[in-house]
Every structure is written in C-alpha cells, then in structure tokens.
XYZ file of N, CA and C in Angstrom:
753
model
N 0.860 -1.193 0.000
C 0.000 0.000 0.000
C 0.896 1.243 0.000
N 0.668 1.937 -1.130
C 1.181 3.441 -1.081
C 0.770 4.568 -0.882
N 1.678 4.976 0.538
C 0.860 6.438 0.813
C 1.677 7.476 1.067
N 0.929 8.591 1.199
C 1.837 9.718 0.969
C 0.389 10.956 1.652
N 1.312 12.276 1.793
C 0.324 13.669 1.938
C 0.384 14.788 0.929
N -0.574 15.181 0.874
C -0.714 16.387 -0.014
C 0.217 17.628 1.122
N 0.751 18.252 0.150
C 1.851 19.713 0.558
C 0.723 20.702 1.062
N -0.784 20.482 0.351
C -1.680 21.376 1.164
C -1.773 21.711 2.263
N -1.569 20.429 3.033
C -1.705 20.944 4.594
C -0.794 22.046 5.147
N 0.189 22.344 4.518
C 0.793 23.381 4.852
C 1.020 24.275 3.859
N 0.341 24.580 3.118
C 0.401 25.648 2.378
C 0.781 27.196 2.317
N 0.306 27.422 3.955
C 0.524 28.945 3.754
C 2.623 28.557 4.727
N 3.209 27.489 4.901
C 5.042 27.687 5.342
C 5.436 27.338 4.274
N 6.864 27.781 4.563
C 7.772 27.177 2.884
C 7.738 25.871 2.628
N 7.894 25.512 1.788
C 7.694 24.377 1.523
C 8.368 23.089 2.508
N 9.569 23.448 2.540
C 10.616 22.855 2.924
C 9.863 22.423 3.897
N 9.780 23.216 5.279
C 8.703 22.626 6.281
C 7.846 21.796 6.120
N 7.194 21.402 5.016
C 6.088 20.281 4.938
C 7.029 19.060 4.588
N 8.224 19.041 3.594
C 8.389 18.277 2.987
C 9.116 17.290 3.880
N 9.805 18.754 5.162
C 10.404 17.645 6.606
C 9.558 16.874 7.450
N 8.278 17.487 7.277
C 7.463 16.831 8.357
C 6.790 15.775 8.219
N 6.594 15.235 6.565
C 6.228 14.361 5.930
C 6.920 13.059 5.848
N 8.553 14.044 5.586
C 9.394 12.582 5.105
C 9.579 12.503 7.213
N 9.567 12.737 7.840
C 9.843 12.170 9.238
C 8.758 11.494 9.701
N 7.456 11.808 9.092
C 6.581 10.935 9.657
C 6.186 9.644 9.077
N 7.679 9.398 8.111
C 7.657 8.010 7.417
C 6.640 7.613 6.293
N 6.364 8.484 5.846
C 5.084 8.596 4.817
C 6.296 8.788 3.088
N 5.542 7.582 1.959
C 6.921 7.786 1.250
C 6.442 8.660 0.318
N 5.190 9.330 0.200
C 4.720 10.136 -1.192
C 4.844 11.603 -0.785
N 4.551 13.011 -1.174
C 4.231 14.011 -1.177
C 3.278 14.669 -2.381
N 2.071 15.005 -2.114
C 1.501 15.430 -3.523
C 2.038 16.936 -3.509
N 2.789 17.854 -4.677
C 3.088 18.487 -4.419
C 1.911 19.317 -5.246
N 1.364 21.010 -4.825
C 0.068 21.667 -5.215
C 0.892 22.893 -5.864
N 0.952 22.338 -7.192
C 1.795 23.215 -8.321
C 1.065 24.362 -8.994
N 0.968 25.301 -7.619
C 0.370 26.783 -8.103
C 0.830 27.516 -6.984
N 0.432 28.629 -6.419
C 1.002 29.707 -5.879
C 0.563 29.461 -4.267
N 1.850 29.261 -3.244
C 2.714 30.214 -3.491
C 4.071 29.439 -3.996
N 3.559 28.040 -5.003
C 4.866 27.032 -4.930
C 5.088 26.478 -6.744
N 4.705 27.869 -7.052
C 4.698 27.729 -8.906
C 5.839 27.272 -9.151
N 7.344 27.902 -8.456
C 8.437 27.786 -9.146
C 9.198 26.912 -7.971
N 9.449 25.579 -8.688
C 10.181 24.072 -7.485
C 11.018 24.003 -8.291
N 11.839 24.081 -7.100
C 13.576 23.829 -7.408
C 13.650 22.425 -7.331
N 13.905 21.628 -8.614
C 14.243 20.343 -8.661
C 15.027 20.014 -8.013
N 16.583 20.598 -7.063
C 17.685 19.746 -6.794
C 16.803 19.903 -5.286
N 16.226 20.884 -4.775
C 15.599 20.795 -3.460
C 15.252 19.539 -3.412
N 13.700 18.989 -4.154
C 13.051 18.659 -4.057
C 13.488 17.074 -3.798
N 14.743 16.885 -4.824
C 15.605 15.619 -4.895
C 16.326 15.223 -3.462
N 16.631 16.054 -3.258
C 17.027 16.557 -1.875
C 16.464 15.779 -0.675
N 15.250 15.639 -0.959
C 14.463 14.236 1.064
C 13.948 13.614 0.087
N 14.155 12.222 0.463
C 14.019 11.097 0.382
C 12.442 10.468 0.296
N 11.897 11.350 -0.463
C 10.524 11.151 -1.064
C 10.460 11.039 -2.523
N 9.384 10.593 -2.778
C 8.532 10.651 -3.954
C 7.396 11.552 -4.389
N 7.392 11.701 -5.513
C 6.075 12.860 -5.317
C 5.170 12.662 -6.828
N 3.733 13.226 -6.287
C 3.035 13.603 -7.563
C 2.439 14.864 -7.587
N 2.146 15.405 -8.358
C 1.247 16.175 -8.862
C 0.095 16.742 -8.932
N -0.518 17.465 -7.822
C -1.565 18.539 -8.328
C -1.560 19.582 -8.784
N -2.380 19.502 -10.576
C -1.964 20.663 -11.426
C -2.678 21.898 -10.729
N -2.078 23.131 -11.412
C -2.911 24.034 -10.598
C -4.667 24.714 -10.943
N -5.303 24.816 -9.520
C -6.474 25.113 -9.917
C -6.906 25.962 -10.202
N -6.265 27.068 -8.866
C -6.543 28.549 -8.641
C -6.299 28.867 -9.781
N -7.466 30.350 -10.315
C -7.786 30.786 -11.399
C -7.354 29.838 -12.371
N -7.955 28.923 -12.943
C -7.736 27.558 -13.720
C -8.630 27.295 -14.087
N -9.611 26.882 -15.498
C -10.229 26.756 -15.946
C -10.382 25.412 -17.479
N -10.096 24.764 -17.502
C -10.386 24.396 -18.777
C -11.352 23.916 -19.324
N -12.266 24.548 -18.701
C -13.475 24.279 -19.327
C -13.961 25.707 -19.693
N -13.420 26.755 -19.878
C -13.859 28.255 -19.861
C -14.329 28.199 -21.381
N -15.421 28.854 -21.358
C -15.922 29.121 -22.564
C -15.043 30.683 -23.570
N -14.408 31.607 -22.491
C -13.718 32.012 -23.019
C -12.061 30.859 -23.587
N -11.777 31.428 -24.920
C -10.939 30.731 -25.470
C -9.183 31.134 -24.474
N -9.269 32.237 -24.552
C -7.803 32.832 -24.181
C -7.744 32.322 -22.924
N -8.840 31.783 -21.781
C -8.866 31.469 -20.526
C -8.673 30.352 -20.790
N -8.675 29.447 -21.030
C -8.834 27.984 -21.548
C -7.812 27.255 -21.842
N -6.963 28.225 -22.877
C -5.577 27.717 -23.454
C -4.387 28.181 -22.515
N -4.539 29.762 -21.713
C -3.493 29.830 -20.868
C -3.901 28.754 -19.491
N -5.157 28.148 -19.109
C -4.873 26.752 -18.640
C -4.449 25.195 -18.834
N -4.805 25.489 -20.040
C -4.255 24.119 -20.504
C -2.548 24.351 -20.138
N -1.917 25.698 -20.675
C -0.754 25.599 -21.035
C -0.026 25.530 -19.420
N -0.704 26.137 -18.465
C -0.592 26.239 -16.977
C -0.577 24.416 -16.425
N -1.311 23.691 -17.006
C -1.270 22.339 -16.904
C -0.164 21.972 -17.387
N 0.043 21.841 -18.722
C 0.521 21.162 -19.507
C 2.465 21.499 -18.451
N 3.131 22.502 -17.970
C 3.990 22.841 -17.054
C 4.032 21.756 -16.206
N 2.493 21.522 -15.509
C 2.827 20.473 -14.128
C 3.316 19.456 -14.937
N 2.475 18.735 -15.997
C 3.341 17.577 -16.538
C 4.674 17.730 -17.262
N 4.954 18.919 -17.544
C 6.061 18.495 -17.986
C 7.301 18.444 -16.637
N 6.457 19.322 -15.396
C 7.223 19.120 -13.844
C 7.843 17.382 -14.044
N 6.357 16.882 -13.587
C 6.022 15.706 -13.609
C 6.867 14.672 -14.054
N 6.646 14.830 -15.120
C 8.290 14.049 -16.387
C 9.937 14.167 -16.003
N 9.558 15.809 -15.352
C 11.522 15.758 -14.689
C 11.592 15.029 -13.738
N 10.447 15.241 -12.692
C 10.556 14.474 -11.734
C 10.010 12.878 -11.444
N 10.080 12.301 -12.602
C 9.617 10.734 -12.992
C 8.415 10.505 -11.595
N 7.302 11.945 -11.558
C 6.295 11.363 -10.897
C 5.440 10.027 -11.260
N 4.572 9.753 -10.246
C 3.829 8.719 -10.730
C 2.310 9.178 -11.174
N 2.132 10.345 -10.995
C 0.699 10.850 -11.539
C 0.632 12.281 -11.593
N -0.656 12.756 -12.251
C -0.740 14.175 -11.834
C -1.955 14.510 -12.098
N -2.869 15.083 -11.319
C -4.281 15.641 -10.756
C -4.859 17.172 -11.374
N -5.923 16.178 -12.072
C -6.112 17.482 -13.085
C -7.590 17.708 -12.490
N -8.228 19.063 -12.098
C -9.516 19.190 -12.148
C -9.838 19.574 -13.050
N -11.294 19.047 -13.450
C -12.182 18.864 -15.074
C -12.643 20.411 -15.428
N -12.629 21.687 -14.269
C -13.382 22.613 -14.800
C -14.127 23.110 -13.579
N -14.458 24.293 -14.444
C -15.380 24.826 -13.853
C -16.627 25.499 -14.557
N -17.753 25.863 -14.383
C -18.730 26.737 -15.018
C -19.766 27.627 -14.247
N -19.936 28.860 -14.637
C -20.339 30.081 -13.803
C -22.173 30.338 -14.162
N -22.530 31.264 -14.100
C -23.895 31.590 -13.595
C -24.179 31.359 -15.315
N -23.689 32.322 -16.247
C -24.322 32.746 -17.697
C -24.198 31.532 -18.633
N -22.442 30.848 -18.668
C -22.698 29.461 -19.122
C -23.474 28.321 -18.656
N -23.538 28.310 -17.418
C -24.511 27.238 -16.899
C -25.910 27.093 -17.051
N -26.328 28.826 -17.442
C -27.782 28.829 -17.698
C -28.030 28.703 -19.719
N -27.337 29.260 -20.198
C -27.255 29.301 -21.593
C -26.553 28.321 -22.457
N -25.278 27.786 -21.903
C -24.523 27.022 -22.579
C -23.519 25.444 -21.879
N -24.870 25.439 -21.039
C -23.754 24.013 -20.553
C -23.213 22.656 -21.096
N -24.073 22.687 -22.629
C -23.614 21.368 -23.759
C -22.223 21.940 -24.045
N -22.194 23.466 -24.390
C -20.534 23.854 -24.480
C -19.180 23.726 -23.196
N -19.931 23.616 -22.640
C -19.063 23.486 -21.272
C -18.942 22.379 -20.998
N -19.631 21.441 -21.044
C -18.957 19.960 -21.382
C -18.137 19.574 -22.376
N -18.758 19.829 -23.165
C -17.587 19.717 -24.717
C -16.185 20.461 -24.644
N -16.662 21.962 -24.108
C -14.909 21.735 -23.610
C -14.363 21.134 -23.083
N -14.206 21.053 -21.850
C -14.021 20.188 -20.847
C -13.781 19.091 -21.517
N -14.068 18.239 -22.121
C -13.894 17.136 -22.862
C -12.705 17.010 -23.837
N -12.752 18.371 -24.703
C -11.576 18.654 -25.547
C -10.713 19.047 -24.825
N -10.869 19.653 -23.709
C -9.526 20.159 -22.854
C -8.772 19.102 -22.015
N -9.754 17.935 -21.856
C -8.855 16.383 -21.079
C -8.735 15.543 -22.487
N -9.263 15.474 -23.223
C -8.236 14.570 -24.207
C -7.124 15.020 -24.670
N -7.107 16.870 -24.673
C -5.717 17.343 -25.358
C -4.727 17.080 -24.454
N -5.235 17.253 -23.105
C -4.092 16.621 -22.054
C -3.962 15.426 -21.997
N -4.608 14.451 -22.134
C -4.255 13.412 -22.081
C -3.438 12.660 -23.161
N -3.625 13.177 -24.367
C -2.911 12.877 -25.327
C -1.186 13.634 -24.789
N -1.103 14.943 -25.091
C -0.079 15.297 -24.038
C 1.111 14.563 -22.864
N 0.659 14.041 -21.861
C 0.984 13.399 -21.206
C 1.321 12.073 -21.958
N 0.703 11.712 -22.407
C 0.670 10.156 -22.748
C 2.246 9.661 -24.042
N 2.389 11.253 -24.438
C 3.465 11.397 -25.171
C 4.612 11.460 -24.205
N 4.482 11.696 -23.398
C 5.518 11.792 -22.283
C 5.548 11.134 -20.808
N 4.784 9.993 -21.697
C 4.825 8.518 -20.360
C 4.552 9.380 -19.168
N 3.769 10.432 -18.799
C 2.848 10.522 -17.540
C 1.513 10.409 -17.637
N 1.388 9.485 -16.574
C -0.155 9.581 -16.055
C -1.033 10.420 -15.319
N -1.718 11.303 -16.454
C -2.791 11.831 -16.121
C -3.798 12.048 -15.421
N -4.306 12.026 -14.248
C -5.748 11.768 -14.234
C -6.513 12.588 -13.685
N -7.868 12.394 -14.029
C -8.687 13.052 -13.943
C -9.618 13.478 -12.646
N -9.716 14.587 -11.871
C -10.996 14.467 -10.387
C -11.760 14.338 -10.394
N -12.671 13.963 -9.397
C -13.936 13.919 -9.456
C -14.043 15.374 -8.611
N -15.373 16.098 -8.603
C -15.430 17.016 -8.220
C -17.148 16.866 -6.769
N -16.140 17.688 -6.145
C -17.662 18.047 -4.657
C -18.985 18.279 -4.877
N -20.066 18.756 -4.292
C -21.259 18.956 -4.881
C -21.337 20.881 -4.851
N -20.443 21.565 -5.329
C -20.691 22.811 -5.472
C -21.133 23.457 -7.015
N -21.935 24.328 -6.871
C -22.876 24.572 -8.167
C -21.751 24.595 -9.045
N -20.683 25.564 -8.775
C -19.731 25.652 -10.250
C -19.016 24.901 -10.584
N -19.083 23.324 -10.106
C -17.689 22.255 -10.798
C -18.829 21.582 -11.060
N -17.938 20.811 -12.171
C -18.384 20.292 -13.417
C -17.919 18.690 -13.210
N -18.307 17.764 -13.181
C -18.092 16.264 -13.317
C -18.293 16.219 -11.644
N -19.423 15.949 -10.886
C -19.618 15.611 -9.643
C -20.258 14.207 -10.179
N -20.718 13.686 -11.352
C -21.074 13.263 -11.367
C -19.921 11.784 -12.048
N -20.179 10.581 -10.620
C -18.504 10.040 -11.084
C -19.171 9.026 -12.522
N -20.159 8.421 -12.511
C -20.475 7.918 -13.863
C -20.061 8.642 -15.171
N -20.770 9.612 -15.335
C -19.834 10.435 -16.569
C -18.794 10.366 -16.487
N -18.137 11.171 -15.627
C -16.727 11.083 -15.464
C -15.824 9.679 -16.136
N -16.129 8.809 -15.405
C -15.918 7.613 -15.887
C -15.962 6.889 -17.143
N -17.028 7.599 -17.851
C -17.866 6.686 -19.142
C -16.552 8.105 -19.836
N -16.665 8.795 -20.137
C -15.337 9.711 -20.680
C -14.138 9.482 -20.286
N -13.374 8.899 -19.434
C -12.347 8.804 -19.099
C -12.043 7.160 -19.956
N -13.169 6.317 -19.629
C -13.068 5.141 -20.417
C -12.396 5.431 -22.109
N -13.777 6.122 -22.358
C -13.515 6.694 -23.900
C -12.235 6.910 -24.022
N -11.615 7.773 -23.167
C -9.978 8.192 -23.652
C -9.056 7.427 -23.385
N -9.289 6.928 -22.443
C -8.666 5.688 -22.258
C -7.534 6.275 -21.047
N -7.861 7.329 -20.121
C -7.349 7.776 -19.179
C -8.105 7.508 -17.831
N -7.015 7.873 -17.103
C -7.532 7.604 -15.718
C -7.993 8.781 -14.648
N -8.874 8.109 -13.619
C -9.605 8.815 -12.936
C -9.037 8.959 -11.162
N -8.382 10.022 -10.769
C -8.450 10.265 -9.369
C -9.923 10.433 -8.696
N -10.098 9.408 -7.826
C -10.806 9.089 -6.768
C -10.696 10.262 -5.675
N -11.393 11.217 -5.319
C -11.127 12.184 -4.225
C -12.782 11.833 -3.024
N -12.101 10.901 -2.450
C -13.292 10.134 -1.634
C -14.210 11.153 -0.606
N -13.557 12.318 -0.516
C -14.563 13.164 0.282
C -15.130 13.433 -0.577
N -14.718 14.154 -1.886
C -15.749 14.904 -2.719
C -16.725 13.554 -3.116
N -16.231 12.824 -3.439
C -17.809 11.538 -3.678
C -18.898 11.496 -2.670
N -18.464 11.527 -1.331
C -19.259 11.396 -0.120
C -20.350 12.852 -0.298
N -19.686 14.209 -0.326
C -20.195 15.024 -0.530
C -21.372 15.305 -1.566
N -20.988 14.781 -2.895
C -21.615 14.379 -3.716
C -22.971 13.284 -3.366
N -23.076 12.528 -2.112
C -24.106 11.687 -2.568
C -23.680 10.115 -2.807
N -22.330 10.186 -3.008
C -22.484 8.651 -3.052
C -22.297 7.749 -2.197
N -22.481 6.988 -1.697
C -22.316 5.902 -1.047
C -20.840 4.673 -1.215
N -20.557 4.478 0.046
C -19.013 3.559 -0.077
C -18.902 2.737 -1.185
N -20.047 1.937 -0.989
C -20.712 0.563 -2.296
C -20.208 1.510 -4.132
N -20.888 2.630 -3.920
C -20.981 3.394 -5.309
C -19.140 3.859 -5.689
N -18.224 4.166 -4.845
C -16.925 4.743 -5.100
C -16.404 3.453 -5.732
N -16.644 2.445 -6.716
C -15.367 2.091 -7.519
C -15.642 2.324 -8.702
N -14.538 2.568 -9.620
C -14.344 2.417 -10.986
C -13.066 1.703 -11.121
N -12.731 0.865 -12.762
C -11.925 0.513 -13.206
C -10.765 1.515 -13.829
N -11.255 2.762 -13.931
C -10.426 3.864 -14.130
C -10.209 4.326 -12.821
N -9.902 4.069 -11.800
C -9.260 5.052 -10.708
C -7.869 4.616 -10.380
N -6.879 4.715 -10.594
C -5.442 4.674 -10.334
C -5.134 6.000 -9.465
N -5.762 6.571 -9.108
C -4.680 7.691 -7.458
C -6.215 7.840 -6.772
N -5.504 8.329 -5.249
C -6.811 8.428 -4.452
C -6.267 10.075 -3.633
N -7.252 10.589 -3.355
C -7.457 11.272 -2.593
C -7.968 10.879 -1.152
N -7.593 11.141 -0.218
C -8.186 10.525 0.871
C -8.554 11.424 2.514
N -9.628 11.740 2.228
C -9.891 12.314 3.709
C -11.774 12.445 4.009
N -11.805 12.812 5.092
C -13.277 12.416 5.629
C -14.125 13.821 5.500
N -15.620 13.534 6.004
C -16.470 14.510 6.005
C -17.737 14.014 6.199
N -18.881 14.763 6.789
C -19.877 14.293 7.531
C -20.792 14.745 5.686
N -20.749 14.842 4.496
C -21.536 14.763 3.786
C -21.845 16.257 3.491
N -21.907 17.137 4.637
C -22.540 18.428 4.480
C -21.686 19.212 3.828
N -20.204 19.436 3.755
C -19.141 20.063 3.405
C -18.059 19.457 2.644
N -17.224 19.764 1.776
C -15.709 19.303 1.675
C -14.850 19.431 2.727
N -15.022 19.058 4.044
C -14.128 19.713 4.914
C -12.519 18.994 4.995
N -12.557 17.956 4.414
C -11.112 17.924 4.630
C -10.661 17.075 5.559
N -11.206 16.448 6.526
C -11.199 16.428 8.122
C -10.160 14.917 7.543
N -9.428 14.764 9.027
C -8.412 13.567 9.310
C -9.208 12.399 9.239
N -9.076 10.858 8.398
C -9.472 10.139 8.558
C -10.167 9.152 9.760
N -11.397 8.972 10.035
C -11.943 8.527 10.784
C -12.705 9.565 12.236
N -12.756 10.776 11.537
C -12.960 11.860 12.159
C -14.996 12.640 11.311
N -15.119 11.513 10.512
C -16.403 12.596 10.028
C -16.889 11.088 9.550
N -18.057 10.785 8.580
C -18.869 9.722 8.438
C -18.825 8.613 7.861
N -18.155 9.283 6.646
C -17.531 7.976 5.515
C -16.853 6.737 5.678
N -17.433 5.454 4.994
C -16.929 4.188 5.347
C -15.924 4.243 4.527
N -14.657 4.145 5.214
C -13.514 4.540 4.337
C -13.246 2.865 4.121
N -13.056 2.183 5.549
C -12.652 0.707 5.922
C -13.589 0.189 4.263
N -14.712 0.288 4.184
C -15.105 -0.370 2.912
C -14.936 0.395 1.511
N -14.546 1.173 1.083
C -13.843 1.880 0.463
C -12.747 1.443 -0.057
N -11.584 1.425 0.764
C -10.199 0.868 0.886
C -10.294 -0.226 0.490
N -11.194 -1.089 1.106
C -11.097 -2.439 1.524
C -11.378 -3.261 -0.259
N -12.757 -2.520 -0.402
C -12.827 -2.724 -2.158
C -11.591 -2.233 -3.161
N -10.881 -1.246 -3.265
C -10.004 -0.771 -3.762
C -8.577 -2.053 -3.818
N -8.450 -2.360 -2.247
C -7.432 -3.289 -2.472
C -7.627 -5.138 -3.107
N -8.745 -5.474 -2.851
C -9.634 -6.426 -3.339
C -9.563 -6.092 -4.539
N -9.606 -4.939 -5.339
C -9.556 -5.300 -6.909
C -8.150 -4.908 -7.316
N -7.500 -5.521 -6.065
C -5.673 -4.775 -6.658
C -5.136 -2.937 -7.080
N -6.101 -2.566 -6.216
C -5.835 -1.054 -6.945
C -4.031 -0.672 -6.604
N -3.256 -0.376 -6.873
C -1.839 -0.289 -7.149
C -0.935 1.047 -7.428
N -2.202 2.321 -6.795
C -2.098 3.552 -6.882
C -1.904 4.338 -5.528
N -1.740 5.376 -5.838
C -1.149 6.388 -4.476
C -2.194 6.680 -3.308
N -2.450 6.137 -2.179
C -3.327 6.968 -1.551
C -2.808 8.371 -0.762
N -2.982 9.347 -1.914
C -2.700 10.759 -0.475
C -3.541 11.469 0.079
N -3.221 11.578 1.799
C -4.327 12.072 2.441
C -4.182 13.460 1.993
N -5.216 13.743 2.338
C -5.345 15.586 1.740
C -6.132 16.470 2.948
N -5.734 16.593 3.799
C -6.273 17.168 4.608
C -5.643 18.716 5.294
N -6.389 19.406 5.785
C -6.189 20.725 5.913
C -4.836 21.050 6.951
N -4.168 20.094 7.949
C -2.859 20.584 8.431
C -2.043 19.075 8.757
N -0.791 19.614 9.570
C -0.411 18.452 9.744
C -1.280 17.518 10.574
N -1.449 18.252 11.807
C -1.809 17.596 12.861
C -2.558 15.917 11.967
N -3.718 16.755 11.351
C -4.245 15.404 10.248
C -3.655 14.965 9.550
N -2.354 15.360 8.992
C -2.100 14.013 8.194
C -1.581 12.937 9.179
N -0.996 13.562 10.737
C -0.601 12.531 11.504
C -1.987 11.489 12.073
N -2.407 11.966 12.321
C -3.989 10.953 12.556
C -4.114 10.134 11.540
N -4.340 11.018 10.240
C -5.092 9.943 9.269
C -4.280 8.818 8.837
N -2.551 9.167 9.114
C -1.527 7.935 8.915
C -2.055 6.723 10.260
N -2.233 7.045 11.227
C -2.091 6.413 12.487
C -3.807 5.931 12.178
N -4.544 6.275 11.582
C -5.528 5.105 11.035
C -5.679 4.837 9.994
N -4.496 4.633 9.099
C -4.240 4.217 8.004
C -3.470 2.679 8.967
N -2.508 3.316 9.481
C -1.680 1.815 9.903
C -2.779 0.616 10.837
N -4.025 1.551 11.537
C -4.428 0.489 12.382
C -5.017 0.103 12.169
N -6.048 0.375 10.746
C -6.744 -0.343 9.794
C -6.700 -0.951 9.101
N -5.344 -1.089 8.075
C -5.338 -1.706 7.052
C -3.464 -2.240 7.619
N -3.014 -3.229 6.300
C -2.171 -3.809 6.417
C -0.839 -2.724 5.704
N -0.064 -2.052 6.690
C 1.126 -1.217 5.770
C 2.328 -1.625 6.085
C-alpha cells in the first residue's frame, strides 16, 4: 500500500517545512500543489528528502473548461507545465480538475461546457501520454460551479480516452455517493480524507462519516496499485489519518 500527503496541509510555510514533516513521519509520497505560493520548485531541493512525489496541477484561477478561449488555453498551457514538472521528476501521476462553469454558461450554454471540458482532457491526455505521464482526472464536490460531480460520466469519458480517474473520496461522499458506489476501473490515485456529507471539509481520517474501511477495503480487493494521499487541511491530520491508516489496514 502506497501512501503519501498532499503539501496542502501546509500551504501557507515554505515548503521545505512540509516536505520535513512528511518525510519524518515516514510517509513515502508528497503530492506536491503546483500553483502559488509554490509555482516555481527547485528540482535539486526537491531531490534533496528522500521522497517521492506527484502532482496537483494548478487550480486557482484555472479553468479548462472556460468558454472564453484565451482562458482555456493559458490553462491548458498552466497544466501542460505540471506535466512536464512531472516528467523531470519521474512522478507517478498528476491531478487534473475537469473545470469549472459560472452563472451565464450554466444557464445558456452548458452542452458547451462539457464539450470543452472534454476537448480540454483529451488534449491533455494525449499530451501526457506522449511523455509517459499519467494523467488523471478528479472527481469534483457537490458545489454549483464544478463540473463532473457526477462520477459515472466522469468515468464513461475517461473510459472513452482511455485515461484515468483520481478518486477524491470526500468529494464523492459530498456528492451523494455511497461507499458501495466509489469504484471504478479507471481510478489509479486516491485522494483521501473524511467529512460528515454536508461540506468538503477535509477532516483527518476517521474523524467525520464515511466508510472509508469499505472503500479501501474494495479498492485493495480489486488490486488497486495507486497512491493513496491524504489531503487534509494541516499536519496535525495528516498525523492521525496515517495512524488510522496503519491500524486499519495492512502497511
């Protein structure tokens, strides 16, 4: 079982600070959140502790699903950076969110806002795929402006391309689904943290409602062979959610 933490939890210290507190708490991944205030990573740093890392492309002001064109392509091209990060640093994945859509497209044009969105993950995925990284795709929370909450679509398109799907198990919960409902054959990386359904909150594993134990438990039953990183809002949680990672499952 592979696990690791998202750099989120410490977002607002230098980096460095997360990346010590991670690799000491024996955890072998780091997702690193490749936008501001950590756009520009010094590769020999990073080589530097005795981790591994992947990829979350950046979101903030990020769009590729924008119906404006010029918004669209300076995200793609804002993506297309993390993977080529990605490639220096022979990550093992990298975390793309599908989009977003606002009040005027959502009421007038949301067949276009899928269709982007659609053209904007196959151009990446083709992309990547030229450069032996794996792609994949989020599922998104239940908030009016993201786009693919819904993990069936998601899925039935990701099939089509023949790319893969990050699992972000709070946002599913949030969404409505049920433990039973979180598998697909496209999910190769996980996101991992809890929530009582009402919020994305983020919270340390085994701290809010979600049957993670059956979750997991299906995931490893069908051999899943991908990253679980917790993603939660500080350290304190990623130390919890490791310490019921170990007393739950076999690490």
């Amino acid at each position: 079982m592979k696990i690791g933490a998202s750099a989120l939890a410490g977002i607002e210290y230098p980096l460095e600070k997360t990346l010590e507190f991670i690799e000491e708490l024996g955890l072998e991944y780091v997702e690193l959140v490749h936008q501001f205030p950590c756009e520009n990573l010094d590769i020999d740093t990073l080589e530097s502790y005795n981790l591994k890392y992947t990829i979350h492309a950046p979101f903030m002001d990020v769009n590729i699903a924008s119906l404006q064109d010029k918004s669209r392509l300076n995200s793609i091209n804002q993506i297309k950076e993390s993977i080529d990060l990605a490639n220096e640093l022979d990550c093992e994945s990298v975390v793309v969110h599908p989009g977003l859509t606002s009040f005027l497209p959502n009421k007038y044009f949301p067949k276009q806002v899928i269709e982007t969105a659609n053209n904007s993950i196959k151009e990446l995925g083709e992309y990547s795929k030229n450069l032996g990284v794996m792609t994949t795709i989020e599922n998104m929370p239940n908030f009016p402006s993201m786009i693919y909450q819904n993990m069936y679509e998601l899925n039935e398109l990701l099939v089509s391309l023949d790319m893969p799907m990050t699992l972000d198990i709070g946002h599913a919960n949030h969404a409505g689904y049920s433990a039973d409902e979180m598998y697909f054959d496209s999910i190769k990386h996980i996101h991992a943290h809890d929530n009582f359904g009402d919020d994305d909150s983020h919270l340390a594993l085994g701290e809010g409602s979600i049957e993670l134990n059956t979750i997991i438990n299906t995931l490893e039953k069908n051999n899943f062979d991908g990253i679980y990183i917790i993603e939660v809002n500080d350290y304190d949680s990623i130390k919890k959610s490791y310490e019921y990672m170990k007393k739950n499952f076999k690490i």
